[in-house]
Amino acid sequence: MKDNAHTIPAGYSSIAPGHIASVVTCLEMREKPASAPVPLPEGFTLQPLTHHDPDAYRSLFRKVGADWLWFSRLMMSDETLISVLHSSSREIYCVHHNGQDVGLVELDFSEPGEAELAFLGLTQDVTGKGIGRAVMSAATELAWAKPVQRFWVHTCTFDHPSALGFYIRSGFTPYARRVEVQADPRLSGHLPLEAAPHVPLLSA
């Protein structure tokens, strides 16, 4: 994560109307875990993204991430998103099951010697079944198959409550904490008003 943030003072800080704020934890892995890879359950596969249609990608992105306020890709123009989807420094995969895409994995190799786990998520109907552990194992294998010295990820307080513990159990170590403030994507129409009910919706 590029460090372009400033330090906020101790105590309470007000958030502008119509905005949301989350606490972000950055984690890293400096060497490949020694444990054996965890295979995907029968019927699940991890397939490279072959379609680069921005609307189809946004549909999967919402399906996986709406409950956790994933919004960054939804605010991109078609041109910018297509550029991301075609980027040679990114590897994007779909978790496939029963003819449906039920998850998303994206690795970013744009920084030399580093791999960022930009996105990893599953749809609600396949969570809680141990599939996430296998998908993370596959992502880790893919990251360390490249000449990298560091694999990193960040999660925030909008994510699933178990996300931070999941990353730590997967071999990542927390190294930084930040606060991110953004316009609420539910108020802009990029996500439905009922998305992420655990994050109170405050009118602008």
mmCIF file of C-alpha atoms in Angstrom:
data_model
loop_
_atom_site.group_PDB
_atom_site.id
_atom_site.type_symbol
_atom_site.label_atom_id
_atom_site.label_comp_id
_atom_site.label_asym_id
_atom_site.label_seq_id
_atom_site.Cartn_x
_atom_site.Cartn_y
_atom_site.Cartn_z
ATOM 1 C CA MET A 1 0.000 0.000 0.000
ATOM 2 C CA LYS A 2 1.397 3.342 -1.048
ATOM 3 C CA ASP A 3 1.771 5.504 2.042
ATOM 4 C CA ASN A 4 0.178 8.818 1.115
ATOM 5 C CA ALA A 5 -1.807 9.223 4.318
ATOM 6 C CA HIS A 6 -1.333 11.618 7.177
ATOM 7 C CA THR A 7 -1.600 10.836 10.880
ATOM 8 C CA ILE A 8 -4.908 11.782 12.465
ATOM 9 C CA PRO A 9 -4.862 13.186 16.015
ATOM 10 C CA ALA A 10 -5.835 11.160 19.058
ATOM 11 C CA GLY A 11 -9.471 11.498 20.071
ATOM 12 C CA TYR A 12 -12.597 11.834 17.977
ATOM 13 C CA SER A 13 -12.535 13.189 14.407
ATOM 14 C CA SER A 14 -15.733 14.144 12.583
ATOM 15 C CA ILE A 15 -16.619 12.545 9.258
ATOM 16 C CA ALA A 16 -18.222 14.688 6.563
ATOM 17 C CA PRO A 17 -21.943 14.090 5.942
ATOM 18 C CA GLY A 18 -22.566 11.369 3.382
ATOM 19 C CA HIS A 19 -19.234 9.697 4.061
ATOM 20 C CA ILE A 20 -18.137 6.481 5.759
ATOM 21 C CA ALA A 21 -14.967 5.665 7.684
ATOM 22 C CA SER A 22 -13.304 2.329 8.365
ATOM 23 C CA VAL A 23 -10.232 1.167 10.232
ATOM 24 C CA VAL A 24 -7.906 -0.627 7.811
ATOM 25 C CA THR A 25 -5.393 -3.244 8.933
ATOM 26 C CA CYS A 26 -2.489 -3.981 6.585
ATOM 27 C CA LEU A 27 -0.927 -7.439 6.737
ATOM 28 C CA GLU A 28 2.047 -9.032 5.031
ATOM 29 C CA MET A 29 3.698 -12.386 4.453
ATOM 30 C CA ARG A 30 7.461 -12.386 3.959
ATOM 31 C CA GLU A 31 7.880 -16.028 2.996
ATOM 32 C CA LYS A 32 5.748 -18.777 1.579
ATOM 33 C CA PRO A 33 4.045 -20.891 4.272
ATOM 34 C CA ALA A 34 5.557 -24.313 4.807
ATOM 35 C CA SER A 35 2.143 -25.993 5.065
ATOM 36 C CA ALA A 36 0.860 -28.094 2.180
ATOM 37 C CA PRO A 37 -1.647 -26.495 -0.215
ATOM 38 C CA VAL A 38 -5.323 -26.989 0.623
ATOM 39 C CA PRO A 39 -7.231 -28.415 -2.361
ATOM 40 C CA LEU A 40 -10.517 -26.918 -3.471
ATOM 41 C CA PRO A 41 -13.553 -29.055 -2.604
ATOM 42 C CA GLU A 42 -14.936 -31.267 -5.325
ATOM 43 C CA GLY A 43 -16.932 -29.273 -7.851
ATOM 44 C CA PHE A 44 -15.121 -25.990 -7.205
ATOM 45 C CA THR A 45 -12.502 -24.613 -9.569
ATOM 46 C CA LEU A 46 -10.436 -21.454 -9.790
ATOM 47 C CA GLN A 47 -10.526 -20.190 -13.357
ATOM 48 C CA PRO A 48 -8.766 -17.172 -14.900
ATOM 49 C CA LEU A 49 -11.131 -14.384 -15.845
ATOM 50 C CA THR A 50 -11.624 -14.714 -19.594
ATOM 51 C CA HIS A 51 -14.343 -12.142 -20.217
ATOM 52 C CA HIS A 52 -13.429 -8.492 -19.907
ATOM 53 C CA ASP A 53 -16.903 -7.070 -20.084
ATOM 54 C CA PRO A 54 -17.054 -4.358 -17.406
ATOM 55 C CA ASP A 55 -20.753 -4.895 -16.662
ATOM 56 C CA ALA A 56 -20.277 -8.634 -16.134
ATOM 57 C CA TYR A 57 -17.308 -7.975 -13.873
ATOM 58 C CA ARG A 58 -19.232 -5.376 -11.858
ATOM 59 C CA SER A 59 -22.096 -7.831 -11.449
ATOM 60 C CA LEU A 60 -19.783 -10.426 -9.877
ATOM 61 C CA PHE A 61 -18.015 -7.740 -7.842
ATOM 62 C CA ARG A 62 -21.360 -6.640 -6.361
ATOM 63 C CA LYS A 63 -22.492 -10.230 -5.834
ATOM 64 C CA VAL A 64 -19.374 -10.983 -3.812
ATOM 65 C CA GLY A 65 -18.730 -7.673 -2.106
ATOM 66 C CA ALA A 66 -21.914 -5.620 -1.687
ATOM 67 C CA ASP A 67 -22.476 -6.826 1.881
ATOM 68 C CA TRP A 68 -18.968 -5.637 2.783
ATOM 69 C CA LEU A 69 -19.153 -2.309 0.957
ATOM 70 C CA TRP A 70 -16.780 -3.198 -1.855
ATOM 71 C CA PHE A 71 -17.156 -0.164 -4.068
ATOM 72 C CA SER A 72 -13.818 0.827 -5.642
ATOM 73 C CA ARG A 73 -14.379 -0.930 -8.981
ATOM 74 C CA LEU A 74 -17.999 0.195 -9.162
ATOM 75 C CA MET A 75 -16.951 3.834 -9.335
ATOM 76 C CA MET A 76 -14.552 3.347 -12.227
ATOM 77 C CA SER A 77 -15.480 4.340 -15.760
ATOM 78 C CA ASP A 78 -15.778 1.547 -18.324
ATOM 79 C CA GLU A 79 -12.504 2.669 -19.872
ATOM 80 C CA THR A 80 -10.600 2.576 -16.583
ATOM 81 C CA LEU A 81 -12.084 -0.760 -15.527
ATOM 82 C CA ILE A 82 -11.317 -2.376 -18.882
ATOM 83 C CA SER A 83 -7.729 -1.180 -18.493
ATOM 84 C CA VAL A 84 -7.564 -2.870 -15.081
ATOM 85 C CA LEU A 85 -9.065 -6.103 -16.388
ATOM 86 C CA HIS A 86 -6.532 -6.212 -19.234
ATOM 87 C CA SER A 87 -3.534 -5.226 -17.118
ATOM 88 C CA SER A 88 -0.564 -7.554 -17.573
ATOM 89 C CA SER A 89 0.436 -6.999 -13.937
ATOM 90 C CA ARG A 90 -2.839 -8.394 -12.588
ATOM 91 C CA GLU A 91 -4.195 -11.906 -12.371
ATOM 92 C CA ILE A 92 -7.955 -12.181 -11.853
ATOM 93 C CA TYR A 93 -9.709 -15.469 -11.150
ATOM 94 C CA CYS A 94 -13.296 -16.566 -10.645
ATOM 95 C CA VAL A 95 -14.286 -19.296 -8.206
ATOM 96 C CA HIS A 96 -16.592 -21.499 -10.246
ATOM 97 C CA HIS A 97 -19.229 -23.956 -8.985
ATOM 98 C CA ASN A 98 -22.249 -25.565 -10.646
ATOM 99 C CA GLY A 99 -21.963 -23.359 -13.698
ATOM 100 C CA GLN A 100 -21.864 -20.174 -11.648
ATOM 101 C CA ASP A 101 -19.168 -17.748 -10.563
ATOM 102 C CA VAL A 102 -19.288 -17.756 -6.764
ATOM 103 C CA GLY A 103 -16.079 -15.956 -5.861
ATOM 104 C CA LEU A 104 -13.404 -13.560 -6.967
ATOM 105 C CA VAL A 105 -9.630 -13.513 -6.477
ATOM 106 C CA GLU A 106 -7.342 -10.781 -7.739
ATOM 107 C CA LEU A 107 -3.571 -10.563 -7.428
ATOM 108 C CA ASP A 108 -1.674 -7.375 -8.257
ATOM 109 C CA PHE A 109 2.006 -7.703 -9.220
ATOM 110 C CA SER A 110 2.485 -4.067 -10.291
ATOM 111 C CA GLU A 111 5.082 -3.358 -7.582
ATOM 112 C CA PRO A 112 8.371 -5.185 -8.323
ATOM 113 C CA GLY A 113 9.043 -7.987 -5.858
ATOM 114 C CA GLU A 114 5.565 -7.753 -4.339
ATOM 115 C CA ALA A 115 2.183 -9.390 -4.726
ATOM 116 C CA GLU A 116 -0.945 -7.746 -3.365
ATOM 117 C CA LEU A 117 -4.054 -9.758 -2.671
ATOM 118 C CA ALA A 118 -6.316 -7.012 -3.982
ATOM 119 C CA PHE A 119 -9.571 -8.950 -3.629
ATOM 120 C CA LEU A 120 -10.669 -12.301 -2.273
ATOM 121 C CA GLY A 121 -14.290 -13.054 -1.588
ATOM 122 C CA LEU A 122 -17.084 -15.577 -1.967
ATOM 123 C CA THR A 123 -20.810 -15.222 -2.425
ATOM 124 C CA GLN A 124 -22.917 -15.713 0.662
ATOM 125 C CA ASP A 125 -24.300 -19.088 -0.422
ATOM 126 C CA VAL A 126 -20.884 -20.770 -0.336
ATOM 127 C CA THR A 127 -19.354 -19.132 2.736
ATOM 128 C CA GLY A 128 -18.897 -20.955 6.025
ATOM 129 C CA LYS A 129 -18.024 -24.255 4.332
ATOM 130 C CA GLY A 130 -14.232 -24.106 4.454
ATOM 131 C CA ILE A 131 -13.990 -23.037 0.818
ATOM 132 C CA GLY A 132 -12.335 -19.740 1.698
ATOM 133 C CA ARG A 133 -9.370 -21.563 3.218
ATOM 134 C CA ALA A 134 -8.809 -23.486 -0.013
ATOM 135 C CA VAL A 135 -9.195 -20.355 -2.155
ATOM 136 C CA MET A 136 -6.684 -18.510 0.031
ATOM 137 C CA SER A 137 -4.292 -21.443 -0.281
ATOM 138 C CA ALA A 138 -4.603 -21.282 -4.071
ATOM 139 C CA ALA A 139 -4.057 -17.516 -4.059
ATOM 140 C CA THR A 140 -0.957 -17.947 -1.896
ATOM 141 C CA GLU A 141 0.476 -20.557 -4.257
ATOM 142 C CA LEU A 142 -0.146 -18.255 -7.228
ATOM 143 C CA ALA A 143 1.464 -15.281 -5.499
ATOM 144 C CA TRP A 144 4.625 -17.123 -4.464
ATOM 145 C CA ALA A 145 4.963 -18.761 -7.874
ATOM 146 C CA LYS A 146 6.228 -15.351 -9.015
ATOM 147 C CA PRO A 147 9.631 -13.885 -7.958
ATOM 148 C CA VAL A 148 8.248 -11.937 -5.004
ATOM 149 C CA GLN A 149 9.628 -11.273 -1.543
ATOM 150 C CA ARG A 150 6.398 -9.996 -0.038
ATOM 151 C CA PHE A 151 2.724 -10.927 -0.259
ATOM 152 C CA TRP A 152 0.352 -8.456 1.355
ATOM 153 C CA VAL A 153 -3.297 -7.628 1.872
ATOM 154 C CA HIS A 154 -5.457 -5.174 3.737
ATOM 155 C CA THR A 155 -8.826 -5.617 5.388
ATOM 156 C CA CYS A 156 -11.111 -3.183 7.124
ATOM 157 C CA THR A 157 -13.863 -2.975 9.712
ATOM 158 C CA PHE A 158 -16.526 -3.129 6.985
ATOM 159 C CA ASP A 159 -15.380 -6.650 6.047
ATOM 160 C CA HIS A 160 -16.698 -9.902 7.482
ATOM 161 C CA PRO A 161 -15.996 -10.021 11.241
ATOM 162 C CA SER A 162 -13.801 -13.087 10.796
ATOM 163 C CA ALA A 163 -11.731 -11.626 7.930
ATOM 164 C CA LEU A 164 -8.838 -10.304 10.007
ATOM 165 C CA GLY A 165 -8.459 -13.548 11.963
ATOM 166 C CA PHE A 166 -8.706 -15.518 8.729
ATOM 167 C CA TYR A 167 -5.798 -13.620 7.188
ATOM 168 C CA ILE A 168 -3.676 -14.060 10.304
ATOM 169 C CA ARG A 169 -4.390 -17.798 10.383
ATOM 170 C CA SER A 170 -3.447 -17.919 6.698
ATOM 171 C CA GLY A 171 0.057 -16.688 7.520
ATOM 172 C CA PHE A 172 -0.191 -12.896 7.271
ATOM 173 C CA THR A 173 1.185 -10.629 9.998
ATOM 174 C CA PRO A 174 -0.383 -7.215 10.736
ATOM 175 C CA TYR A 175 2.057 -4.329 10.289
ATOM 176 C CA ALA A 176 0.034 -1.096 10.026
ATOM 177 C CA ARG A 177 -3.329 0.429 10.829
ATOM 178 C CA ARG A 178 -5.004 3.268 8.944
ATOM 179 C CA VAL A 179 -8.361 5.050 8.740
ATOM 180 C CA GLU A 180 -10.036 5.373 5.337
ATOM 181 C CA VAL A 181 -12.781 7.913 4.650
ATOM 182 C CA GLN A 182 -14.861 7.682 1.471
ATOM 183 C CA ALA A 183 -18.180 8.894 0.113
ATOM 184 C CA ASP A 184 -20.882 6.331 0.973
ATOM 185 C CA PRO A 185 -21.440 4.303 -2.244
ATOM 186 C CA ARG A 186 -25.027 3.560 -1.189
ATOM 187 C CA LEU A 187 -25.925 7.241 -1.320
ATOM 188 C CA SER A 188 -24.379 7.628 -4.773
ATOM 189 C CA GLY A 189 -26.349 4.649 -6.131
ATOM 190 C CA HIS A 190 -23.305 2.469 -6.769
ATOM 191 C CA LEU A 191 -24.624 0.004 -4.169
ATOM 192 C CA PRO A 192 -28.216 -0.532 -2.992
ATOM 193 C CA LEU A 193 -29.348 1.299 0.140
ATOM 194 C CA GLU A 194 -29.854 -2.017 1.939
ATOM 195 C CA ALA A 195 -26.250 -3.175 1.371
ATOM 196 C CA ALA A 196 -24.029 -3.692 4.420
ATOM 197 C CA PRO A 197 -26.697 -3.295 7.121
ATOM 198 C CA HIS A 198 -23.965 -3.536 9.754
ATOM 199 C CA VAL A 199 -22.763 -0.084 8.633
ATOM 200 C CA PRO A 200 -25.414 2.515 9.561
ATOM 201 C CA LEU A 201 -26.631 4.571 6.647
ATOM 202 C CA LEU A 202 -26.499 8.284 7.472
ATOM 203 C CA SER A 203 -28.122 10.696 5.061
ATOM 204 C CA ALA A 204 -25.967 13.394 3.534
#
